[in-house]
Coordinates of C-alpha atoms in Angstrom, one line a residue:
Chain N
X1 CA 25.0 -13.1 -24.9
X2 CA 23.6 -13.0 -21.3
X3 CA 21.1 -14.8 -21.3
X4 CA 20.3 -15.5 -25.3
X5 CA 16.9 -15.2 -25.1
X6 CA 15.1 -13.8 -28.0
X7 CA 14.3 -10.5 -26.1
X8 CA 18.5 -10.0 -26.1
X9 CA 18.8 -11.1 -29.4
X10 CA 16.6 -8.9 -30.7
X11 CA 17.9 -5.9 -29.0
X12 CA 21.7 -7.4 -29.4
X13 CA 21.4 -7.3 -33.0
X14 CA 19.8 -3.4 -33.2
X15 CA 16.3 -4.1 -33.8
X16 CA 13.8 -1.8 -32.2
X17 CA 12.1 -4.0 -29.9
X18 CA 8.3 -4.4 -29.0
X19 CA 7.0 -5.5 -25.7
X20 CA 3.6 -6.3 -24.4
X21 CA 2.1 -6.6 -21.4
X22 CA -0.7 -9.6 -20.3
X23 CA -1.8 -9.2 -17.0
X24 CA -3.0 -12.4 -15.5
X25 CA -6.4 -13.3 -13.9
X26 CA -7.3 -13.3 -10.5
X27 CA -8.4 -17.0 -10.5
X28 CA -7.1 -20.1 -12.3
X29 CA -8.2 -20.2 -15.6
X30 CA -4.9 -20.4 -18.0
X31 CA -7.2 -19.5 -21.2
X32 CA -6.8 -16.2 -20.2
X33 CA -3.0 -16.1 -20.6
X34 CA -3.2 -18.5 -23.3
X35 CA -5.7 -16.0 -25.1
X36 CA -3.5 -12.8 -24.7
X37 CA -0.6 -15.0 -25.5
X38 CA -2.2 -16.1 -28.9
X39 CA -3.3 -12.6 -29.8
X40 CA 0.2 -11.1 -29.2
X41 CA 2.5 -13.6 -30.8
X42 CA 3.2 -11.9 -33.1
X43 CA 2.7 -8.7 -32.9
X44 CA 6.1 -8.2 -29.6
X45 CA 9.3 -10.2 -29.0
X46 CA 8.5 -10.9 -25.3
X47 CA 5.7 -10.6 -23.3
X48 CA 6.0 -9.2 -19.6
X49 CA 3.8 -11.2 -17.0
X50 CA 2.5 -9.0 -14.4
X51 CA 3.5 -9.9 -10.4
X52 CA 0.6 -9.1 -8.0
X53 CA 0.3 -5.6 -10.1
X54 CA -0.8 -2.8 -8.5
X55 CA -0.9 -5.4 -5.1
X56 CA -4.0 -7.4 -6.4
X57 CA -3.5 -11.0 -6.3
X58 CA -3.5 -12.7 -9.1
X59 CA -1.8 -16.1 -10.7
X60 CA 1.9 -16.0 -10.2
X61 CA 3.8 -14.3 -13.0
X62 CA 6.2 -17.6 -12.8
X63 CA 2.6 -20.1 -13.9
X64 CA 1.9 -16.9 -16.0
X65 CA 5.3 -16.9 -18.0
X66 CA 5.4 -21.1 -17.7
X67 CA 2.0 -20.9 -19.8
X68 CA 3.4 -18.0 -22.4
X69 CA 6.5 -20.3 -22.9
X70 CA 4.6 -23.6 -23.5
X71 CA 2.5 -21.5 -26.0
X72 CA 6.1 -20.9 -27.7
X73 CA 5.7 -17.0 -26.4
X74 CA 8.5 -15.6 -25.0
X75 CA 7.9 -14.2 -21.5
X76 CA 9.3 -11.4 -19.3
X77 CA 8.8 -12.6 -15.6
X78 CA 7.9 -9.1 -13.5
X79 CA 9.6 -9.7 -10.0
X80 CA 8.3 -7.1 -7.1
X81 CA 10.1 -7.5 -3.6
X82 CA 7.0 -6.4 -2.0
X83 CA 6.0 -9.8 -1.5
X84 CA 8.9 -12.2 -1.1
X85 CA 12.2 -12.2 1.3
X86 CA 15.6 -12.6 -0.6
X87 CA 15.5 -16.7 0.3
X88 CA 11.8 -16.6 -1.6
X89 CA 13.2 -14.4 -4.3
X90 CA 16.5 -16.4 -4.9
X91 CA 14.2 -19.8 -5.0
X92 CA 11.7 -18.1 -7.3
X93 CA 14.5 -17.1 -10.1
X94 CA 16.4 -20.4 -9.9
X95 CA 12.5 -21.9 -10.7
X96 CA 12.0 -19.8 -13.4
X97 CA 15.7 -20.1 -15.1
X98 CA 14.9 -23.8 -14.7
X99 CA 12.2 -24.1 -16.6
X100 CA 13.4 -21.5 -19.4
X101 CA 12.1 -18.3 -18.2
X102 CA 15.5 -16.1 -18.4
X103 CA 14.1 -12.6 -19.1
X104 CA 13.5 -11.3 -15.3
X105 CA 12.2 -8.0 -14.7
X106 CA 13.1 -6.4 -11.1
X107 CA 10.7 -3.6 -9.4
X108 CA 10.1 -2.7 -6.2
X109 CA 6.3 -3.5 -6.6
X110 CA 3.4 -0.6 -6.2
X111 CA 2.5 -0.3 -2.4
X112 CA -0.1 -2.4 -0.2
X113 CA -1.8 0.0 0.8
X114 CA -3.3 0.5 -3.1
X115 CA -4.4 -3.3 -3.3
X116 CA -7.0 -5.5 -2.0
X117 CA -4.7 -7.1 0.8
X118 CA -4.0 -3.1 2.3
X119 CA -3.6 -4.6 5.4
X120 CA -0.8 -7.0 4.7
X121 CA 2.9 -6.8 5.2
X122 CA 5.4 -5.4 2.8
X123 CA 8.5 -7.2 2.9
X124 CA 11.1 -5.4 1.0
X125 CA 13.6 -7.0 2.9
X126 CA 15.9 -6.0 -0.5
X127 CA 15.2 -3.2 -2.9
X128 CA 14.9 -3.2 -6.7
X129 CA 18.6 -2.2 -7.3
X130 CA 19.5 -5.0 -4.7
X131 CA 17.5 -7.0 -6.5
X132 CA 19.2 -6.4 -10.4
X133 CA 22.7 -6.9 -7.8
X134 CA 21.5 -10.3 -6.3
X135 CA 20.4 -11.8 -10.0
X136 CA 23.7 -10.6 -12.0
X137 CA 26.1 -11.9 -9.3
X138 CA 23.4 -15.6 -9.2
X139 CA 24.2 -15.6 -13.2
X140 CA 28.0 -14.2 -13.4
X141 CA 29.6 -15.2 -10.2
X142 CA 26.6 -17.9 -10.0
X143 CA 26.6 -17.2 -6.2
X144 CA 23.9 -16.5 -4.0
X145 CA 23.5 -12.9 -1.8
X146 CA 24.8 -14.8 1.1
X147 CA 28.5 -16.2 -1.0
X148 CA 27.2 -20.2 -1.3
X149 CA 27.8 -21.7 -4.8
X150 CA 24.8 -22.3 -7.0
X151 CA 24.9 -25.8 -8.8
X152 CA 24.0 -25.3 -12.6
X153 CA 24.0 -22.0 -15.0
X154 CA 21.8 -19.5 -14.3
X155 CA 21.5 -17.5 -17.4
X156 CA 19.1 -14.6 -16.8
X157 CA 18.6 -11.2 -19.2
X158 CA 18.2 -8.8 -16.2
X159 CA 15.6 -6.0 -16.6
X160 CA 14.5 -3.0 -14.5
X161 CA 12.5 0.1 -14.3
X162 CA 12.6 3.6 -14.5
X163 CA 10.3 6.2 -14.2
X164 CA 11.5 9.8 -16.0
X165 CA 8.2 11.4 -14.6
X166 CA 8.8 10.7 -10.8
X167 CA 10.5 12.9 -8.9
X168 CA 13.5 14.8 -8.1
X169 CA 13.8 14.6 -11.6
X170 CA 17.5 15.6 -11.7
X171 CA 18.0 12.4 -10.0
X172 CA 16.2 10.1 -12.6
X173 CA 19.6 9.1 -14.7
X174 CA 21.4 9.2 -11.8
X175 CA 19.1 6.5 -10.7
X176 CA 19.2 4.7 -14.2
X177 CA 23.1 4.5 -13.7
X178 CA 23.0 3.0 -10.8
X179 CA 20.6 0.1 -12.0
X180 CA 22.8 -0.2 -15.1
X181 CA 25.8 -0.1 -12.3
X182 CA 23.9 -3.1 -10.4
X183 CA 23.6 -4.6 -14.0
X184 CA 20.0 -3.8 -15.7
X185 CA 20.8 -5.1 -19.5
X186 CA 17.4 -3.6 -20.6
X187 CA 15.2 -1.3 -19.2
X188 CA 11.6 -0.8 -19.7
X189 CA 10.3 2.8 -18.5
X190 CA 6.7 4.4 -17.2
X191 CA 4.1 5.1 -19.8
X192 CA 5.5 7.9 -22.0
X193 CA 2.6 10.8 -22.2
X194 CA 4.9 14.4 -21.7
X195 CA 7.1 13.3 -24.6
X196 CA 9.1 16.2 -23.7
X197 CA 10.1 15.6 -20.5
X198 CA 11.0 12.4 -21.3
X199 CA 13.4 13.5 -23.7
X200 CA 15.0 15.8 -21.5
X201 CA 15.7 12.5 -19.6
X202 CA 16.9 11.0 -22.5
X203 CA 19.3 13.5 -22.7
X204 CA 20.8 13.1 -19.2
X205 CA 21.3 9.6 -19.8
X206 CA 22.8 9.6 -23.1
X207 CA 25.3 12.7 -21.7
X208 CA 26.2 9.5 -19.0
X209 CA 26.4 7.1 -22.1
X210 CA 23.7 4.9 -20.3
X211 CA 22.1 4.2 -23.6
X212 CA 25.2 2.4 -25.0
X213 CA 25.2 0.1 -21.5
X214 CA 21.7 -0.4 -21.4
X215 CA 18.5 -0.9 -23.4
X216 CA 16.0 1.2 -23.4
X217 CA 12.3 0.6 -24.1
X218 CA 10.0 3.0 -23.2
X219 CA 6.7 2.3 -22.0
X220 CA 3.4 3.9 -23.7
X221 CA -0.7 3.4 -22.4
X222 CA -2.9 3.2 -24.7
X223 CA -5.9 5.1 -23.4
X224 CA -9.2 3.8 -23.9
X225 CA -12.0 6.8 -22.8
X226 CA -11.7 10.1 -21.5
X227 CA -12.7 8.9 -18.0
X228 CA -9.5 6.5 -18.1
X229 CA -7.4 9.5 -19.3
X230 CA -8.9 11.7 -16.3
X231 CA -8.4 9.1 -14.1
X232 CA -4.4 8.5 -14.9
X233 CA -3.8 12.0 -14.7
X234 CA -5.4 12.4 -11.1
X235 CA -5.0 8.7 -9.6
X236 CA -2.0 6.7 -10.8
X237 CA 1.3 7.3 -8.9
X238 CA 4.2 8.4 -10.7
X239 CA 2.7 8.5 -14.4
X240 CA 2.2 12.5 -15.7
X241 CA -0.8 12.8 -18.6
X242 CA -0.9 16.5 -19.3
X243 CA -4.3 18.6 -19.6
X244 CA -3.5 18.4 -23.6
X245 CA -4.7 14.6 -23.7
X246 CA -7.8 14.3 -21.4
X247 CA -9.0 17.6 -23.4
X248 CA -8.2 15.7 -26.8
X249 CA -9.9 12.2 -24.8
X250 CA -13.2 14.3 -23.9
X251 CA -13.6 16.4 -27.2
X252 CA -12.8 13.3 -29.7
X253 CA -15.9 12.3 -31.3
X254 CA -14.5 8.7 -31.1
X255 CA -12.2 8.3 -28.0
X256 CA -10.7 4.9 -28.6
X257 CA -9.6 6.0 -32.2
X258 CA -8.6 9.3 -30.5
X259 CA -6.5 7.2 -27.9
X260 CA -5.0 5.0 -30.7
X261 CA -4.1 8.2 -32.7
X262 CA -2.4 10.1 -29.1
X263 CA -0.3 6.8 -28.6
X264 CA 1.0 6.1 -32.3
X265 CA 1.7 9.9 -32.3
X266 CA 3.8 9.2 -29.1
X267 CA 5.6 6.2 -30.5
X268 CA 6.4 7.6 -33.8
X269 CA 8.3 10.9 -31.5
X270 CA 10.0 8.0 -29.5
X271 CA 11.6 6.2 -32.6
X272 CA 13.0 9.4 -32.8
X273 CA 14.9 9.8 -29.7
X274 CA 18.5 8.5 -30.1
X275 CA 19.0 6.1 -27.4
X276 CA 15.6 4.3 -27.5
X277 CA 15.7 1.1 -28.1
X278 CA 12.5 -0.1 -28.5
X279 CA 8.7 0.0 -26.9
X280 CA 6.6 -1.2 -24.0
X281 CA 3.0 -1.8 -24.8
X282 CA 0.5 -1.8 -21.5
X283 CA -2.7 -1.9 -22.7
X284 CA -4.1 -2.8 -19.4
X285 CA -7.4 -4.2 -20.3
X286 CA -7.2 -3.4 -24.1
X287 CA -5.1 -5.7 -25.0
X288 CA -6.8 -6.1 -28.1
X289 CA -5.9 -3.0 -29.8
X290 CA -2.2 -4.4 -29.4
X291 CA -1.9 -5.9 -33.1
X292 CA -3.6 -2.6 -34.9
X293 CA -1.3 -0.6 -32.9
X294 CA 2.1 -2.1 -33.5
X295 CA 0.5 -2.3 -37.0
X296 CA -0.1 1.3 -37.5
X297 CA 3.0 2.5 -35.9
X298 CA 4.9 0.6 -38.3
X299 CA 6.5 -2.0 -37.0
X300 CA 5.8 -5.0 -38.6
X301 CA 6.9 -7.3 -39.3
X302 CA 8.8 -8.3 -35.9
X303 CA 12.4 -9.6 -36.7
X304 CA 12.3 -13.6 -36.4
X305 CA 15.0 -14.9 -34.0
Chain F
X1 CA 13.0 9.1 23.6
X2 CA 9.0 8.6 24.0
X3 CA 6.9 5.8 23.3
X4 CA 4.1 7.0 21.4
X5 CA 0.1 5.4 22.2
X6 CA -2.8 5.2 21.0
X7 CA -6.0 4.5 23.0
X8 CA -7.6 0.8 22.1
X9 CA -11.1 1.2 20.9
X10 CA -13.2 1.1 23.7
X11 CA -15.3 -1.8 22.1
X12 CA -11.8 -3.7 22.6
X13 CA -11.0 -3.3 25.6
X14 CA -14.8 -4.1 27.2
X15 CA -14.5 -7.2 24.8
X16 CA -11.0 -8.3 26.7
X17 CA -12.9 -7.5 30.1
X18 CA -15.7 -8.9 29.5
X19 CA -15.5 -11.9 32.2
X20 CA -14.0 -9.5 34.6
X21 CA -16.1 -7.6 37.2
X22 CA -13.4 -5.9 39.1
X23 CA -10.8 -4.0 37.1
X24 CA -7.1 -2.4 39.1
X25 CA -6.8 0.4 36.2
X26 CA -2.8 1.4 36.1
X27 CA -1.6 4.2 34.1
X28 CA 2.1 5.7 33.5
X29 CA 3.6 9.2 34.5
X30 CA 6.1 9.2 31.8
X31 CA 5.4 8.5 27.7
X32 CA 1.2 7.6 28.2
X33 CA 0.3 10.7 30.4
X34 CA 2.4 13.0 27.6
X35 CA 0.2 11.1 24.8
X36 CA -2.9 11.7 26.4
X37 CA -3.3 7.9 26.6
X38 CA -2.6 6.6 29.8
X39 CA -2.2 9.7 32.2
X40 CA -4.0 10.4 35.5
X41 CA -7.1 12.1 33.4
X42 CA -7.2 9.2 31.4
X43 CA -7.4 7.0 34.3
X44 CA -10.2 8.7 36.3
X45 CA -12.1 8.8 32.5
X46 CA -11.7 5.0 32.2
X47 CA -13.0 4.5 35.6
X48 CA -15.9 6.4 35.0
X49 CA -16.6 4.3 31.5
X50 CA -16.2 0.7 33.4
X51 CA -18.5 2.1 36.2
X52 CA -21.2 3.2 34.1
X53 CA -20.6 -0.4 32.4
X54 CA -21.2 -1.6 35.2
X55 CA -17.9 -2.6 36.0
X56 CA -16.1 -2.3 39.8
X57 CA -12.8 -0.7 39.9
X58 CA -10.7 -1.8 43.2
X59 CA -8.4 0.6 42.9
X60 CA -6.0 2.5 40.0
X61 CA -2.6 4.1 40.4
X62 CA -0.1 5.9 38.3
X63 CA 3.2 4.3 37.7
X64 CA 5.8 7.0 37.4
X65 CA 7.6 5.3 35.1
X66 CA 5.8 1.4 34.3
X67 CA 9.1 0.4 32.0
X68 CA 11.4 0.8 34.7
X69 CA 12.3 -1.5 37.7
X70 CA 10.5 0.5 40.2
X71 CA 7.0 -0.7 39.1
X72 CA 7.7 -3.7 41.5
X73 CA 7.3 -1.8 44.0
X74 CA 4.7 0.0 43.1
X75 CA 2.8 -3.3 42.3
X76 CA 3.9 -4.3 45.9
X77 CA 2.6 -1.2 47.5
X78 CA -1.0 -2.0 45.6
X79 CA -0.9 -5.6 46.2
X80 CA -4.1 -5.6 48.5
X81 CA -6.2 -3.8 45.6
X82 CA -4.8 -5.3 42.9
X83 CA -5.8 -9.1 44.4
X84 CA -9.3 -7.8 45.4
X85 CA -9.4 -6.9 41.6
X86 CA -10.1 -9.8 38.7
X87 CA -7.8 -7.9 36.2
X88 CA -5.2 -5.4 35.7
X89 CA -6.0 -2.9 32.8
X90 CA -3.1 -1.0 31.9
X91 CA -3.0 2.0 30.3
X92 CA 0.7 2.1 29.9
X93 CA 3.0 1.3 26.5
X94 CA 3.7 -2.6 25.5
X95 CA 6.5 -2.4 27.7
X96 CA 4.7 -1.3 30.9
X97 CA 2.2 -4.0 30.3
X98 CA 5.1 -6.5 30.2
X99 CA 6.6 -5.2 33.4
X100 CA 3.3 -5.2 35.1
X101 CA 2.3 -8.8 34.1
X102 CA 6.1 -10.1 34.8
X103 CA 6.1 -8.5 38.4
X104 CA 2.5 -9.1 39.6
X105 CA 2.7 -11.5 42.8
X106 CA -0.7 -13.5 41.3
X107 CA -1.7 -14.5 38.0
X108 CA -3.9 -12.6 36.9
X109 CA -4.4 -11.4 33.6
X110 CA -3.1 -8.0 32.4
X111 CA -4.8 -6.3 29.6
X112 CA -3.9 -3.5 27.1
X113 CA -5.2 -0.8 26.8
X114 CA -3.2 1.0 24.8
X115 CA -1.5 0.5 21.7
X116 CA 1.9 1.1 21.2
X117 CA 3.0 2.7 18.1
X118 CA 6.4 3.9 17.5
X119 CA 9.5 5.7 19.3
X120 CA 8.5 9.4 18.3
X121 CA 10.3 12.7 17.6
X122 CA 8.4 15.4 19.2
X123 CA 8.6 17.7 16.2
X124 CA 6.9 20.9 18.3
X125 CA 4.4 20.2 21.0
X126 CA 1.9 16.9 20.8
X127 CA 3.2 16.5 17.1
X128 CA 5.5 13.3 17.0
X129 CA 7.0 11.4 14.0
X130 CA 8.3 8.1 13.5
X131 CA 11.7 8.7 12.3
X132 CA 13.3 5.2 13.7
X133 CA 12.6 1.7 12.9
X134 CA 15.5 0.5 15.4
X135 CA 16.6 -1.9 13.0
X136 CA 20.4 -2.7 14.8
X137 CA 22.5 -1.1 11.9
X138 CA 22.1 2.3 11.4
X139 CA 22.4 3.9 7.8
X140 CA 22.1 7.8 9.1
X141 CA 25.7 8.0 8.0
X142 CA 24.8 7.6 4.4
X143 CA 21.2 9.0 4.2
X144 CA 22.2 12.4 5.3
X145 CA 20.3 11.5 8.4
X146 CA 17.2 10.9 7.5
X147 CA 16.2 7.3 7.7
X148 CA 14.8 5.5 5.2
X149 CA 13.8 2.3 6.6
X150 CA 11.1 4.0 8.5
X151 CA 10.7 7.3 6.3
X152 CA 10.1 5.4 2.9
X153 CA 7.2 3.4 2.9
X154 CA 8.8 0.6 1.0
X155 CA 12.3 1.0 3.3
X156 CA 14.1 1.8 -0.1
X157 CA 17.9 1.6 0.2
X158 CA 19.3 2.9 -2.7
X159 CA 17.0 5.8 -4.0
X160 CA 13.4 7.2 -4.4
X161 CA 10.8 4.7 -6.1
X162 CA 8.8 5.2 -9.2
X163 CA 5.8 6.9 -7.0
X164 CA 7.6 10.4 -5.6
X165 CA 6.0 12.7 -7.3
X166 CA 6.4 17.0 -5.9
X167 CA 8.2 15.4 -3.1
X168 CA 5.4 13.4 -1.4
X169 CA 5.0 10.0 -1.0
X170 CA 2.6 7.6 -3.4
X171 CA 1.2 6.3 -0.4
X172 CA -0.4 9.9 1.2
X173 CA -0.1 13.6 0.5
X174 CA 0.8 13.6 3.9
X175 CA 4.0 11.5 4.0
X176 CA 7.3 13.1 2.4
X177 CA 9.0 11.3 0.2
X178 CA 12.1 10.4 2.3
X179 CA 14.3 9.9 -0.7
X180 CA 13.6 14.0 -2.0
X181 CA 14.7 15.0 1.7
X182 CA 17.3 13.2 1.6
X183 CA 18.7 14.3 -1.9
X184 CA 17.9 17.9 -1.3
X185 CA 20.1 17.5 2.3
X186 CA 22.6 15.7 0.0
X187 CA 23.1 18.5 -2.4
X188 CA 22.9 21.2 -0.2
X189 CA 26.3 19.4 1.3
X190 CA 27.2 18.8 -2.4
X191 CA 27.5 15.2 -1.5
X192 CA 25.1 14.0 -4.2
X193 CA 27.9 11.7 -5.4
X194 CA 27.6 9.9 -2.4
X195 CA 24.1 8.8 -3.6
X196 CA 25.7 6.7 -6.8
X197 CA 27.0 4.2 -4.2
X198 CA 24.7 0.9 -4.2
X199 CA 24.2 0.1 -0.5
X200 CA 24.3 -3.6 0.0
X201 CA 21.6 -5.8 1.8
X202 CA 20.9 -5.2 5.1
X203 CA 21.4 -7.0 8.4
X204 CA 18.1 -8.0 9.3
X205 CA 19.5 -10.4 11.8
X206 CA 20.3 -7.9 14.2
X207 CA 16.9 -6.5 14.0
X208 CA 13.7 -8.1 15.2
X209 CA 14.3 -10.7 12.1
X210 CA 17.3 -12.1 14.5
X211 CA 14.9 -13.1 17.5
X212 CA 14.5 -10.4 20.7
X213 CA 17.4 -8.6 21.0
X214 CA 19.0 -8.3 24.6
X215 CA 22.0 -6.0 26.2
X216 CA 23.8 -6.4 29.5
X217 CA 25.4 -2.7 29.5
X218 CA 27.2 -3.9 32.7
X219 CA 29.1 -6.5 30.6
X220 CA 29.4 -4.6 27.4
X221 CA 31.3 -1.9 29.6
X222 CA 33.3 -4.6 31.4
X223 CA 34.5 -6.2 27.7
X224 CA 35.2 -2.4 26.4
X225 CA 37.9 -1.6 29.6

């Protein structure tokens, strides 16, 4: 065990793992968390606390995961380095491992320019592989980037991104590799809609045996309206929803049943895939449909750890 | 090498010259006259705006070069106008405005009215491209010379980001996504193993992060012999 949080048991011991996403508000009301944290207990194994998503401020993912865990919810702390040097980021994961949070997911963080600070500066002083490099050598080595000794353990199950629709696409498991090489133990990916494609990827990375060195969870959207569908498609950066869905979305005579029946269809082609390990639920702003879903797509009841 | 400027929006500059009613206007031969920012047309135009605002202008010259050494002597040769004037307004790069200020014989404020933007490649006439962020450790060597400090918005290290999509950048259409360039140079070299390599941290202390930088050529050639 890296870490031995539930999240790694879970996935240590071969179940197909659920993940959820709570997003938290941009002010300082906990009930929020606490809500989304109560409806998805027990529906996932973790739940991933957004960082500034999307470069909106909102409550720090470290409060955010700090509420999930008093709650008895097991959190995923999202980690951009969009927003902190490597002295805030070190500080930042030897608060969290402190205070129990040990599942730390490392991105690079959507641009600036998208949020509603535009005008402020990015810091990526170190990328997202740096990042999965700088938190495996704090818990193995349990050194910091600069070589001093850290007092204390620092157990941390280390997770990354990947994005199978971005492109050059012949570069996406190479890319995968080398988080795994910088030493991603799980993996959770962009929303799944061009099932396809995504298997093609698959099939790179199990041809490198990633799948046996990492875990895999790929992400899936469930899509509320038509106008949400349209608006993925033509808007968000680096997800692909084909022409197929929106038409489905726009004809459906009820388009949040319609969105529920695309994503379970999606999920149950993903069990399929060898090398998948488990799911990613973002249901930005639905969060509600969360328990019927995991319901319907069969995967109750979640393993208890 | 040429600084690239931008003209200050007019409202700006009146705003910094507001207490001032005699104005020395200085522009540069070299970088701002090339940018269409701080050239002799440029000049003459600004003296026309503070005129007809009415402003007095005591006198305007064009440095050849404001960066370099000689623009104490220039600002010697003007020193009569230049004191009649309240204010310098220079239409030269950061640099030239630095110069000017540190080699004026009286203090007297010395205003921008330019802003400086980047070191540009000229990539065919009046086009120019940031393609250097000067950071003090160059990874050219390893990004099949296209530099991705400067080139990815993010200043990726190790490989494209989620949000390359048909080789542009998430943050415009207009930007290229530096990581596709520099995998499609990679592979036409068939060096795309090269890109498996995690490159470390980077130095930021010998960039801008390190306090200003300084070089004494004179004594780096004296320590190399």
């Amino acid at each position: 065990m890296k870490a031995g949080t539930k999240l790694e048991k879970v996935l240590e011991s071969g179940h197909f793992a659920v993940t959820a996403e709570a997003g938290p508000p941009k002010g300082t009301n906990a009930e929020v968390i606490k809500k989304k944290g109560e409806l998805l207990r027990n529906y996932c194994d973790a739940v991933n606390v957004t960082d500034n998503q999307t470069a909106i401020v909102r409550l720090s993912s470290l409060a955010g995961c700090l509420l999930l865990k008093e709650q008895g919810v097991e959190p995923v702390m999202q980690m951009v380095v969009r927003d902190r040097n490597r002295l805030a980021i070190q500080s930042d994961v030897l608060g969290a491992v402190t205070l129990g949070i040990s599942n730390i997911l490392c991105l690079s963080g959507d641009h600036q320019k998208f949020g509603n600070h535009p005008t402020a500066k990015g810091v990526f002083d170190i990328d997202s592989i740096q990042l999965i490099q700088t938190l495996k050598r704090m818990r193995d080595e349990k050194k910091f980037i600069c070589g001093e000794d850290i007092s204390g353990e620092v157990p941390i199950f280390i997770g990354a991104a990947a994005n199978p629709f971005a492109d050059p696409f012949e570069y996406r498991a190479s890319r995968l590799a080398k988080k795994v090489k910088a030493g991603a133990d799980f993996i959770q990916t962009q929303a799944v809609y061009d099932v396809a494609r995504f298997a093609r990827w698959m099939e790179m990375v199990r041809e490198r045996g990633l799948d046996r060195q990492v875990h895999i969870l790929a992400g899936v959207i469930p899509i509320k309206s038509a106008g949400m569908a349209r608006y993925m498609r033509d808007y968000v950066p680096g997800v692909i929803v084909p022409d197929e869905v929106v038409t489905r979305m726009e004809k459906a005579a009820s388009a949040k049943e319609e969105g529920l029946k695309i994503v379970l269809e999606i999920i149950a082609q993903l069990k399929e895939i060898p090398g998948v390990h488990g799911i990613h639920i973002m249901a930005v702003g639905w969060e509600d449909i969360v328990p019927e879903l995991v319901e319907r797509a069969g995967l109750m009841p979640r393993p208890t750890i | 090498m040429k600084t690239i400027t931008r003209q200050k929006p007019q409202e700006e500059v009146m705003g910094y010259l507001a207490k001032c009613h005699k104005v020395y206007l200085i522009g540069c031969g070299t970088c701002a006259t090339l940018c269409h920012t701080g050239g002799k047309s440029e000049v003459l135009e600004m003296k026309e705006k503070l005129k007809a605002a009415g402003k007095e202008v005591s006198g305007w010259m064009i440095i050849p070069t404001a960066c370099d050494e000689l623009t104490k002597y220039a600002l010697q040769e003007e020193a009569q106008r230049i004191k009649a004037a309240d204010c310098v307004l220079a239409m030269t790069c950061a640099i030239g405005v630095q110069m000017i200020s540190l080699h004026l014989k009286d203090a007297k404020p010395v205003y921008p009215a330019l802003n400086t933007l980047f070191i540009g490649m000229e990539e065919s006439p009046g086009h120019f491209t940031e393609v250097c962020l000067q950071c003090g450790s160059c990874v050219l060597g390893r990004t099949a010379a296209v530099c991705p400090l400067v080139r990815c918005s993010k200043s990726l290290l190790n490989g494209p980001c989620g949000g390359s999509s048909e080789g542009k950048c998430e943050v415009s259409p207009d930007i290229p996504c530096a990581w596709q360039l520099i995998y499609e140079r990679l592979k036409e070299m068939g060096r795309l193993e090269e890109l498996e390599e995690i490159e470390p941290t980077k130095d930021w202390s010998v960039s801008v992060s390190g306090g200003p930088r300084k070089i004494d050529i004179e004594a780096e050639c004296t320590s190399l012999s």
